[in-house]
Coordinates of C-alpha atoms and ligand atoms in Angstrom, one line a residue:
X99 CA 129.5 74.9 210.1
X100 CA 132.0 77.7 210.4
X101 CA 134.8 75.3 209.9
X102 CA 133.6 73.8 206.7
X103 CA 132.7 77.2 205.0
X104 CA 136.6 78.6 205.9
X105 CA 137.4 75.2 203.8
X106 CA 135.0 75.9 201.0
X107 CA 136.1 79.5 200.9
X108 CA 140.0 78.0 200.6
X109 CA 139.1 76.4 197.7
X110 CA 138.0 80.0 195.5
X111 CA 141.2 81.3 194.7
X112 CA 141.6 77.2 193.2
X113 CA 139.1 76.5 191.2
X114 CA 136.3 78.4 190.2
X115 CA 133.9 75.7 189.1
X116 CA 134.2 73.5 191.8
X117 CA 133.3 77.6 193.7
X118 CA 130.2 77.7 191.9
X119 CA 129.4 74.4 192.3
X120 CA 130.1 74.7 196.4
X121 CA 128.2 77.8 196.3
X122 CA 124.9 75.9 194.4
X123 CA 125.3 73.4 196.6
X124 CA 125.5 75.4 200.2
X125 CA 122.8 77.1 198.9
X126 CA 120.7 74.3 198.6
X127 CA 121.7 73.2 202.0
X128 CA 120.7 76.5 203.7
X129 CA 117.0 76.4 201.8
X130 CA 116.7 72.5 203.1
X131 CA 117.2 73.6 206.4
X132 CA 115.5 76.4 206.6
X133 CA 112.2 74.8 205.1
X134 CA 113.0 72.0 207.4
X135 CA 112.9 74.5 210.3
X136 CA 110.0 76.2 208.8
X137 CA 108.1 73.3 209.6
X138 CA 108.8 72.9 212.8
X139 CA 108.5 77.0 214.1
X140 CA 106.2 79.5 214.1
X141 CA 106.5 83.7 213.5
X142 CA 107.7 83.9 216.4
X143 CA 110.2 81.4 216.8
X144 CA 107.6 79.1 219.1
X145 CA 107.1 75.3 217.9
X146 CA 104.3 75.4 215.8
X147 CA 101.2 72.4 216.8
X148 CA 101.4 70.0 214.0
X149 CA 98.2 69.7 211.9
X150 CA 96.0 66.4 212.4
X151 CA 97.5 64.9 208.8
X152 CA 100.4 65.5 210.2
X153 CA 99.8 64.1 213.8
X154 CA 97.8 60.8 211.9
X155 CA 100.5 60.9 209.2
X156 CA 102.2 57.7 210.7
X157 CA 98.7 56.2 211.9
X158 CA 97.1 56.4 208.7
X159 CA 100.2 54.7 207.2
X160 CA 101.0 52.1 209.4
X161 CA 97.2 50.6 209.0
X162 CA 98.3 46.9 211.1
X163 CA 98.9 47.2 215.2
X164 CA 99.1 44.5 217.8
X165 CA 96.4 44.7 220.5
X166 CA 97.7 43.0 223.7
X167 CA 95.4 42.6 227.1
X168 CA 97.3 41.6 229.7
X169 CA 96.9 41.6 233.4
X170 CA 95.4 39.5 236.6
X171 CA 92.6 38.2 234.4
X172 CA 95.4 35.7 232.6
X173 CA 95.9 33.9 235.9
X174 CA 91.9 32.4 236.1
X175 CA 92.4 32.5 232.2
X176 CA 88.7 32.0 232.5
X177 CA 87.8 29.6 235.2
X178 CA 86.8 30.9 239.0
X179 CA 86.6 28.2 241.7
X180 CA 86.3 25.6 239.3
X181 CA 83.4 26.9 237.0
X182 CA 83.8 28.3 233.8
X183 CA 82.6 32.3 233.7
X184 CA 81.0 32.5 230.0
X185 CA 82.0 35.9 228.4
X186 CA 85.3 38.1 227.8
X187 CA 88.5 36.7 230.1
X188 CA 89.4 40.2 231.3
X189 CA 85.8 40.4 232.5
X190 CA 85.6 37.6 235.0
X191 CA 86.2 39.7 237.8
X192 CA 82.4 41.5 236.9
X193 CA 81.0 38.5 235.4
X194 CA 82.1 35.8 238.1
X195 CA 81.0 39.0 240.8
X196 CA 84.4 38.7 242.2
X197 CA 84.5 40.9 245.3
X198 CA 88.2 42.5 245.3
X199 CA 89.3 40.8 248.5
X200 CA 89.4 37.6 246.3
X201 CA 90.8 39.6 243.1
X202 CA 93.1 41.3 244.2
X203 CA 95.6 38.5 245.8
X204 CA 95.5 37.3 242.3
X205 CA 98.3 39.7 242.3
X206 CA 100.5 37.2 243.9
X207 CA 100.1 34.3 241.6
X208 CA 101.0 36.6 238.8
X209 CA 104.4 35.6 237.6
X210 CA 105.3 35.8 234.2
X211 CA 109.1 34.5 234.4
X212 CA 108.5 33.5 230.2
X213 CA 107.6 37.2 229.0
X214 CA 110.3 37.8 226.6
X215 CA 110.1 41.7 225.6
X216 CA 112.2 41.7 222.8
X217 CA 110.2 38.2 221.7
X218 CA 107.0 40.2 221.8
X219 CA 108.1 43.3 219.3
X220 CA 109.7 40.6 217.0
X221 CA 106.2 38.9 216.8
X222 CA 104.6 41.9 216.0
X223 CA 106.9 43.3 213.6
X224 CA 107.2 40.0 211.4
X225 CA 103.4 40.3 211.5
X226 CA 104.0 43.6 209.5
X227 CA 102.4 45.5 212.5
X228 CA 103.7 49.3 213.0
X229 CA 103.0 49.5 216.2
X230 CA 101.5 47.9 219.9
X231 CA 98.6 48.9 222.2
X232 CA 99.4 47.5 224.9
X233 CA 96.8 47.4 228.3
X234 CA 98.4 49.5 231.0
X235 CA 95.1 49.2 233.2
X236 CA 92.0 47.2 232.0
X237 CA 88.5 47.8 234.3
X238 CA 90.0 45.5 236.9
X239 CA 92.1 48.4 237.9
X240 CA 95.4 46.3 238.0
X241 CA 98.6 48.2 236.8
X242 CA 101.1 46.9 234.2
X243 CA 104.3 49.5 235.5
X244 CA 104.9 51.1 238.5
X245 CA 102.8 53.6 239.5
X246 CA 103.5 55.7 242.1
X247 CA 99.7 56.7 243.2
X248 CA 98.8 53.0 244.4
X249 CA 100.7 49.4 245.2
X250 CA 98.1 47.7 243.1
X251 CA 100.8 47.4 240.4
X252 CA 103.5 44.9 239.2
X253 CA 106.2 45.8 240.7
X254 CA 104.3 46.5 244.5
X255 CA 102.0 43.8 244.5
X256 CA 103.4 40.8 242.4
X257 CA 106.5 37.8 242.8
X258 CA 107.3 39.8 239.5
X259 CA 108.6 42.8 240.2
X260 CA 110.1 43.8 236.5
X261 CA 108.1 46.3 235.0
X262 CA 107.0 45.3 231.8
X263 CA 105.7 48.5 229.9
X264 CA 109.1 50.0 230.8
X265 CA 111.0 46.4 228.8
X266 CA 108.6 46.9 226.0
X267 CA 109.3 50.6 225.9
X268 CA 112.6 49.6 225.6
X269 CA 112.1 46.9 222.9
X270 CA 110.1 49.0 221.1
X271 CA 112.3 52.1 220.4
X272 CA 115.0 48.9 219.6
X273 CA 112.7 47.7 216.9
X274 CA 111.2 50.5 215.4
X275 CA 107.3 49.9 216.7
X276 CA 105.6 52.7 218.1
X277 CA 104.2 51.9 221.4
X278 CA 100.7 52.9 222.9
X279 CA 98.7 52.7 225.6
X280 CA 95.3 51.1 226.4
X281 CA 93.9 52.8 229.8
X282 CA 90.5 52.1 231.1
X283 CA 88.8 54.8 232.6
X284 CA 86.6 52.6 234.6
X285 CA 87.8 50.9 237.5
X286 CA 86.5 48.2 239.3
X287 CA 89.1 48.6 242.4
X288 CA 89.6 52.0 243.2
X289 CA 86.8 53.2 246.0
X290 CA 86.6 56.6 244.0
X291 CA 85.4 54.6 241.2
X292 CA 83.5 51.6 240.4
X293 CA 84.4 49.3 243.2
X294 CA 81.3 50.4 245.5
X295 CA 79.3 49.1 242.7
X296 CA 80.1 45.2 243.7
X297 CA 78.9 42.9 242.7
X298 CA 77.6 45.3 239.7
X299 CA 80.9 46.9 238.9
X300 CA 79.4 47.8 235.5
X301 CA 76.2 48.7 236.8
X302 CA 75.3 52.1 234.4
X303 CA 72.6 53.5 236.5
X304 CA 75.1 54.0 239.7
X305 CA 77.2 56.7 240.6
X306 CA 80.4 57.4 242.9
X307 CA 80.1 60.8 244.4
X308 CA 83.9 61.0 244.8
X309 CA 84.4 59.6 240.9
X310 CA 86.3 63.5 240.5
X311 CA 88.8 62.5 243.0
X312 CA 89.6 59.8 241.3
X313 CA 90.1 61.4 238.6
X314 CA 92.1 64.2 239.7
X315 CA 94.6 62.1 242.3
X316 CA 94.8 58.7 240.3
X317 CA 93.7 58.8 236.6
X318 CA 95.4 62.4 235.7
X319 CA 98.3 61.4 237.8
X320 CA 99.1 57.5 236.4
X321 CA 98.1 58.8 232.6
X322 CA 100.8 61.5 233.3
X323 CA 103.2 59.1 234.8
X324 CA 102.8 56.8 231.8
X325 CA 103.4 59.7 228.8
X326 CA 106.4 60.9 230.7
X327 CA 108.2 57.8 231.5
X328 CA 107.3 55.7 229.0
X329 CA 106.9 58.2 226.1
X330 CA 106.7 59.6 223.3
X331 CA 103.7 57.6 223.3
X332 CA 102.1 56.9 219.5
X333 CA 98.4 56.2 220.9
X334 CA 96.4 56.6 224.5
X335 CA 93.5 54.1 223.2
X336 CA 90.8 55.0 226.3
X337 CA 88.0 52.4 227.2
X338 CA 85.3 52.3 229.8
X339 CA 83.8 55.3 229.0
X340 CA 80.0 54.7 228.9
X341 CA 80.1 54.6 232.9
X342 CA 77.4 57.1 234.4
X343 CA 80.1 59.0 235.9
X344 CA 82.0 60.5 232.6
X345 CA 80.8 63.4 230.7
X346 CA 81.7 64.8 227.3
X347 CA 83.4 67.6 229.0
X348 CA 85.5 65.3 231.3
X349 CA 86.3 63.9 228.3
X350 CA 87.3 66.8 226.2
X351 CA 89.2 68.2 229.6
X352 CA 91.3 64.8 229.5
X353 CA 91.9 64.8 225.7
X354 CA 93.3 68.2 226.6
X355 CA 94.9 66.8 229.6
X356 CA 96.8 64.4 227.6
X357 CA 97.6 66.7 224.2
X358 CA 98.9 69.2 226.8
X359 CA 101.5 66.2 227.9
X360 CA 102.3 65.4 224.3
X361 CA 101.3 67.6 221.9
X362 CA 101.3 64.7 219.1
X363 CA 100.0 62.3 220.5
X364 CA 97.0 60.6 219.4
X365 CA 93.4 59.5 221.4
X366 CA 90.7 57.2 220.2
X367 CA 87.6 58.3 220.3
X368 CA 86.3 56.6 223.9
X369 CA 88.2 59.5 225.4
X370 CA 84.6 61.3 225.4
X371 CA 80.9 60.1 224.8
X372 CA 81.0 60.0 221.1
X373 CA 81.2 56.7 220.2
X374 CA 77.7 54.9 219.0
X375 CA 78.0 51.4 220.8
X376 CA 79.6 48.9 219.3
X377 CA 79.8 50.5 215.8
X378 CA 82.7 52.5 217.4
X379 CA 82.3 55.6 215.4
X380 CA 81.6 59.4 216.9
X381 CA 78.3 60.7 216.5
X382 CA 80.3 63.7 214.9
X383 CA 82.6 65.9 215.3
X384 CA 81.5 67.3 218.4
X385 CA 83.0 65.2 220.6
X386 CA 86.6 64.1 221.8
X387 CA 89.1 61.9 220.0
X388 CA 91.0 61.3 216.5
X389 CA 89.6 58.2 215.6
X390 CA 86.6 56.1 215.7
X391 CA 86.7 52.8 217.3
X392 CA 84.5 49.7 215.5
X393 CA 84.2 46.9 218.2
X394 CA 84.4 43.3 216.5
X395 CA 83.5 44.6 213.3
X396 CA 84.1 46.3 210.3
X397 CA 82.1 49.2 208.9
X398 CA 80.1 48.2 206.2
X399 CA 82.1 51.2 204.0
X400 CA 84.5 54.0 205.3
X401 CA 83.5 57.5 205.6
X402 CA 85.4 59.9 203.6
X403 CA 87.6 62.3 206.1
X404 CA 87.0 59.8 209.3
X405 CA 90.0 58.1 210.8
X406 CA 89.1 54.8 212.4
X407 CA 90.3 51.5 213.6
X408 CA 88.4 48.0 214.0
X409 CA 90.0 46.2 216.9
X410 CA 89.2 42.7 217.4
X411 CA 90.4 38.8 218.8
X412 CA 91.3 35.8 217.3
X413 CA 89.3 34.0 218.6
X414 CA 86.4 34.9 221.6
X415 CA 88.2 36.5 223.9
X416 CA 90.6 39.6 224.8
X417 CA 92.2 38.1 227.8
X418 CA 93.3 34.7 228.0
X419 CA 91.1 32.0 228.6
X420 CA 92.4 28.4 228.5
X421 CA 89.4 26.6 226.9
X422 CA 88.8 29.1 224.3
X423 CA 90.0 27.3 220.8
X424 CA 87.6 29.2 218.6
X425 CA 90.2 30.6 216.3
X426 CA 89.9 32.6 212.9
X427 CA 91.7 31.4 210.4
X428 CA 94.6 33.1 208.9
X429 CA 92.9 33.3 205.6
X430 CA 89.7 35.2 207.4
X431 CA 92.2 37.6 209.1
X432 CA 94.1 38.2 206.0
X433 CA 90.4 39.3 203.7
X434 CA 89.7 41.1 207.1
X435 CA 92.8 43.0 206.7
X436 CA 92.5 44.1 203.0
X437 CA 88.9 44.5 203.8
X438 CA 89.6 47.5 206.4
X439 CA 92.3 48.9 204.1
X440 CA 89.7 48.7 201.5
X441 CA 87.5 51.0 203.7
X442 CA 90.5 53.5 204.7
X443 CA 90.5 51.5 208.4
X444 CA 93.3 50.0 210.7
X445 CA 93.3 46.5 211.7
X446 CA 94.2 46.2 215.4
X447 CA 94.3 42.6 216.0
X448 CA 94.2 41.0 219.7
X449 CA 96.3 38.2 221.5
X450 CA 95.9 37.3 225.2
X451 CA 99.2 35.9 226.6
X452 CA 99.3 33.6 229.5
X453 CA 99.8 34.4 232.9
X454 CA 103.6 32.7 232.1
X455 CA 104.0 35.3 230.0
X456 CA 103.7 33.6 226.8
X457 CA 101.8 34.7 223.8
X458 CA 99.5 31.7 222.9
X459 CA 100.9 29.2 219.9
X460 CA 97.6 29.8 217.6
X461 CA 98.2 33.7 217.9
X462 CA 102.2 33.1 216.5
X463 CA 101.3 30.5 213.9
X464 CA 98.5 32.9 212.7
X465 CA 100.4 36.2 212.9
X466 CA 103.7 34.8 211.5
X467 CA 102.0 33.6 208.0
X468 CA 100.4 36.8 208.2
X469 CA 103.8 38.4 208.6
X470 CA 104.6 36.0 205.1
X471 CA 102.1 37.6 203.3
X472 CA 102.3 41.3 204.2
X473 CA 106.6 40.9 203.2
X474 CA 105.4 40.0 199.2
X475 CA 102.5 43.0 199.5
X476 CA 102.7 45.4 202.7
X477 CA 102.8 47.8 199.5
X478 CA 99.2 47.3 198.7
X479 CA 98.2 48.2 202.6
X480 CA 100.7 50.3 203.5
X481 CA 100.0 54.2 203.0
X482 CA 97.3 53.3 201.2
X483 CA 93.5 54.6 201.0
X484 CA 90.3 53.6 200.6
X485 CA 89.4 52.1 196.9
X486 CA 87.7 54.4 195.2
X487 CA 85.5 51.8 193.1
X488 CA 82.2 50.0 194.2
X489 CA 81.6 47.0 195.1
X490 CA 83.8 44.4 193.7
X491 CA 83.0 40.7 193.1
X492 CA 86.2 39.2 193.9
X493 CA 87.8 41.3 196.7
X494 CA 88.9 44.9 197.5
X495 CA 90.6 47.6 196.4
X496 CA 93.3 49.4 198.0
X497 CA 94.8 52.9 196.6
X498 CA 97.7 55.8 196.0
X499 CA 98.3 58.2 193.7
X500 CA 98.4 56.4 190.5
X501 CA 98.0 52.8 191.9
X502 CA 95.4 50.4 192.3
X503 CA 95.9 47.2 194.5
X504 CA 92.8 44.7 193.6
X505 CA 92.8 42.3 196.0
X506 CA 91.7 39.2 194.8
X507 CA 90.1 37.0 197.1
X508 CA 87.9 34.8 194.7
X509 CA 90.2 34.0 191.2
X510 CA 88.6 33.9 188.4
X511 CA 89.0 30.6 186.8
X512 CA 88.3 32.0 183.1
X513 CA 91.6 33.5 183.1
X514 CA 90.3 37.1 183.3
X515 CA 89.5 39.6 185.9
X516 CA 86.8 42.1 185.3
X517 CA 87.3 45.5 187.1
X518 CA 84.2 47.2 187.4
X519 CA 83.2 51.4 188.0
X520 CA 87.6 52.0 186.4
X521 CA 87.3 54.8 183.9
X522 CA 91.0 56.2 184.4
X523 CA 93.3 55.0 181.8
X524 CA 95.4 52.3 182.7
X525 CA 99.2 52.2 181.8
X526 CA 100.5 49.0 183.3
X527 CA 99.4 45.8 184.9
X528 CA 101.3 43.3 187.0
X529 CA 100.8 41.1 189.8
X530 CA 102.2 42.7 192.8
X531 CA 104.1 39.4 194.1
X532 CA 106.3 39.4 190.5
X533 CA 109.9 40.7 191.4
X534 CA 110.0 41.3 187.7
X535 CA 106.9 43.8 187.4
X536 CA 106.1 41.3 184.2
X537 CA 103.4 43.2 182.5
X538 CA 100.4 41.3 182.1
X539 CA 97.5 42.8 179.6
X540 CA 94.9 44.8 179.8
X541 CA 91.6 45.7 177.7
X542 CA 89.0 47.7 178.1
X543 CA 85.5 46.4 178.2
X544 CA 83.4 49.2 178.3
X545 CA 83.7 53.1 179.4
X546 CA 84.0 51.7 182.9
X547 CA 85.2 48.5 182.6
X548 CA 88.4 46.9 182.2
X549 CA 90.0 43.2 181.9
X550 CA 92.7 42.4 183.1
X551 CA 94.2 38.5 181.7
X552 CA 95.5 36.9 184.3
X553 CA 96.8 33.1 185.4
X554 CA 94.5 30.6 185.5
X555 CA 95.8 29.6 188.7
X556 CA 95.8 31.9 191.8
X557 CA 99.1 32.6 192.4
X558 CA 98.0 32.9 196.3
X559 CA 94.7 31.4 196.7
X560 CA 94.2 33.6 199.9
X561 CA 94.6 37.0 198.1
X562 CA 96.7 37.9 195.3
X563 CA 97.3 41.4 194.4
X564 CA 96.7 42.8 191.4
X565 CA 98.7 46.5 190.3
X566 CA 97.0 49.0 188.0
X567 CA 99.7 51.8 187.3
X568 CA 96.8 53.9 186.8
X569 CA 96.5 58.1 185.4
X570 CA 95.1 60.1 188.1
X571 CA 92.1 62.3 187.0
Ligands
H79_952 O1 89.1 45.7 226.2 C1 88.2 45.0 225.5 C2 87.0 44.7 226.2 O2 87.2 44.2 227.5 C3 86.3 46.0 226.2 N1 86.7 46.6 225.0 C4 87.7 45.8 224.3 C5 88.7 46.5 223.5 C6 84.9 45.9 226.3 N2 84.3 46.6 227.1 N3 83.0 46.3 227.1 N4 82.8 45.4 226.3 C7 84.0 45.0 225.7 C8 81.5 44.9 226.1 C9 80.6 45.8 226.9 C10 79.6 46.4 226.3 C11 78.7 47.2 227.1 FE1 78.1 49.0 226.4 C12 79.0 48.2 228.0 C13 77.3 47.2 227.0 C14 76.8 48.2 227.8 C15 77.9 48.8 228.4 C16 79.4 50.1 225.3 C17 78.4 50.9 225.8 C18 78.7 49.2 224.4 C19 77.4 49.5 224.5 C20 77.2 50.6 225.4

């Protein structure tokens, strides 16, 4: 800095433009920094907290993640001495009442020579997904890294021995995809916790009198192990909450716990009691976590203010199971997509890769023509918001400042697209996959009704987006 200001300086008795100029310019650069520091510290100097838009800022944006569960569960892929256990694959261990002594020396089957990190991230990113939640314990208690509070983990108990969370940590920062954690809080194979409760693991009237051991010498312990060495984490997505043993306050203690680790960090809202069932979001504010977590469904509308996220699977199942071929089809995905957007939601969206390591075939094919359409219009669910019309008869809406995205799931065939509840004046139409921008026209109808002309034939018959440059009120 000194060096470049003894140039500048040299240049004065030169030119006195090119000094003014300099001087504008320097200027400038001292106010961008500053501000930029501004940001960052406080009165005093101290690192000021960022603000919850400013911790959800990337969240909110990044509206697509990739949901991976992964662990023992992939080896039985859903079969246990020759019978198949009905229900979720990572559950067989409590459906199929597998007692631990049989569970556990699943560890040394598990052997994933195929898992490709690097092939992984790539499959999420063409996807258009911003980041991965990835299970580093599911209620089976196994460990995807190496943990140094119990062998029960890849790298002590399996033929493996690489640890994978630390390769996708890796691949991640490579590819630009923020990485988080799933962590149950139940746990079927620790004695502190749920594994007294055989052959009831989930049982919710029981409880461990040592549950706050666990907590403090092997839940505290691995969740600091993973934000250190595997961090900056983007997400700690908590699960297993409901269990007798967890309280609001233990919940709001390890929300603190975790912030206290990484500031920035973000928790779902299964950090604490708050969640109502299924439905996934908090009964208010009250309780612990940034965002609500909708189970296999999407709220029927957002809620103005409330972060949340829909997780679900492709087809029936989080974990692998062989026999399970009931897959949605890309074209359901892709409305259910635009549909959470639509709602100011995420979409994290589930595969279940083989005990080989491999991410199943239906889950690529699906993702990468996913991946096609998000490259011709991320734009419309990207950064956007919830539409802030009514009910539409052809799709969703997405929204930012001055920009509507109508998603158009059901094209007119009359050649023109009504757009009901739109009073704001609209400047520009075009559809959103035209490089060109070529204006297409618009009329209005009434005081809250526009047409817009469009094609006869739908462009993409799955959902073609629609741009209205549009003046803010
Ligand atoms: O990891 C995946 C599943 O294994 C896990 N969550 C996703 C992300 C999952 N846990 N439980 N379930 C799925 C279904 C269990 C539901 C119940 Fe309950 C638990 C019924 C009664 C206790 C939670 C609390 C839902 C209703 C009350």
């Amino acid at each position: 800095m000194e060096n470049k200001k003894n140039q500048l300086r040299n240049y004065d008795s030169t030119c006195t433009d090119w000094t003014n100029a300099v001087i504008i310019i320097a200027a400038l650069c001292i106010f961008t920094i500053a501000g930029c520091l501004q940001e960052e510290t406080g009165l005093h100097g101290q690192k000021r907290p960022m603000s919850k838009d400013e911790r959800m800022k990337w969240w909110r944006d990044a509206r697509f993640g990739m949901f991976i569960h992964w662990g023992l569960y992939a080896v039985p892929a859903g079969e246990w001495k020759g019978k198949r256990i009905p229900g979720i694959g990572e559950w067989i261990m409590e459906r199929g009442d597998i007692p631990v002594s049989e569970y556990e020396p699943l560890t040394k089957k598990f052997n994933p020579v195929k898992f490709n990190a690097n092939e992984w991230v790539r499959i999420a990113k063409n996807a258009g997904m911003k980041y991965i939640v990835i299970t580093s314990k599911h209620h089976d208690g196994f460990c995807l890294w190496d943990s140094k509070v119990t062998d029960y983990d890849i790298i002590d108990a399996t033929p493996f021995k690489r640890d994978v969370l630390k390769e996708l940590s890796k691949e991640c920062k490579k590819q630009g995809i923020k990485l988080c954690f799933y962590h149950s809080i139940m746990d079927w194979h620790h004695p502190d916790a749920q594994r007294p409760f055989y052959p009831n693991y989930n049982d919710g009237k029981k409880s461990n009198p040592n549950f706050a051991r666990y907590v403090d010498n092997y839940l505290k312990p691995q969740l600091k192990e993973l934000i250190t060495n595997y961090g900056p984490l983007g997400v700690l997505w908590f699960d297993g909450e409901w269990i007798k043993d967890w309280t609001e306050p233990q919940g709001k203690d390890l929300y603190n716990y975790v912030r206290a680790l990484q500031p920035n960090i973000i928790i779902n809202n299964r950090v604490g009691k708050g969640r109502k069932g299924m439905e996934g979001l908090s009964k208010s504010e009250e309780y612990a976590g940034d965002f609500g977590t909708p189970e296999q469904q999407i709220p029927a509308t957002g809620l103005p203010g409330v972060d949340w996220e829909s997780c679900m699977t492709m087809n029936d199942t989080w974990g692998y199971k062989y026999y399970d071929h009931n897959w949605k089809s890309t074209e359901d995905l892709l409305h259910k997509l635009a549909d959470i957007a639509s709602k100011g939601g995420n979409f994290l969206l589930n595969v279940g890769p083989t005990a080989e390591g491999l991410i199943p075939d239906a889950s690529i094919e699906r993702l990468a023509a996913i991946g096609e359409w998000m490259k011709v219009n991320g734009e419309s669910i990207y950064g956007t918001t919830a539409s802030p019309l009514g009910k539409l008869p052809w799709g969703r809406c997405t929204a930012k400042p001055g920009k509507l995205y109508l998603h158009v799931f059901d094209w007119p065939t009359d050649g023109k697209l009504e757009v009901p509840g739109l009073k704001n004046q609209v400047n520009k139409a075009y559809l959103l996959a035209d490089k060109k921008r070529t204006k297409i026209s618009v009329r209005r109808e009434s005081k809250d009704k526009i047409a817009v002309r469009i094609p006869r034939e739908a462009p993409d018959v799955v959902n073609t987006v629609v741009v209205l440059e549009i003046k803010d009120k």
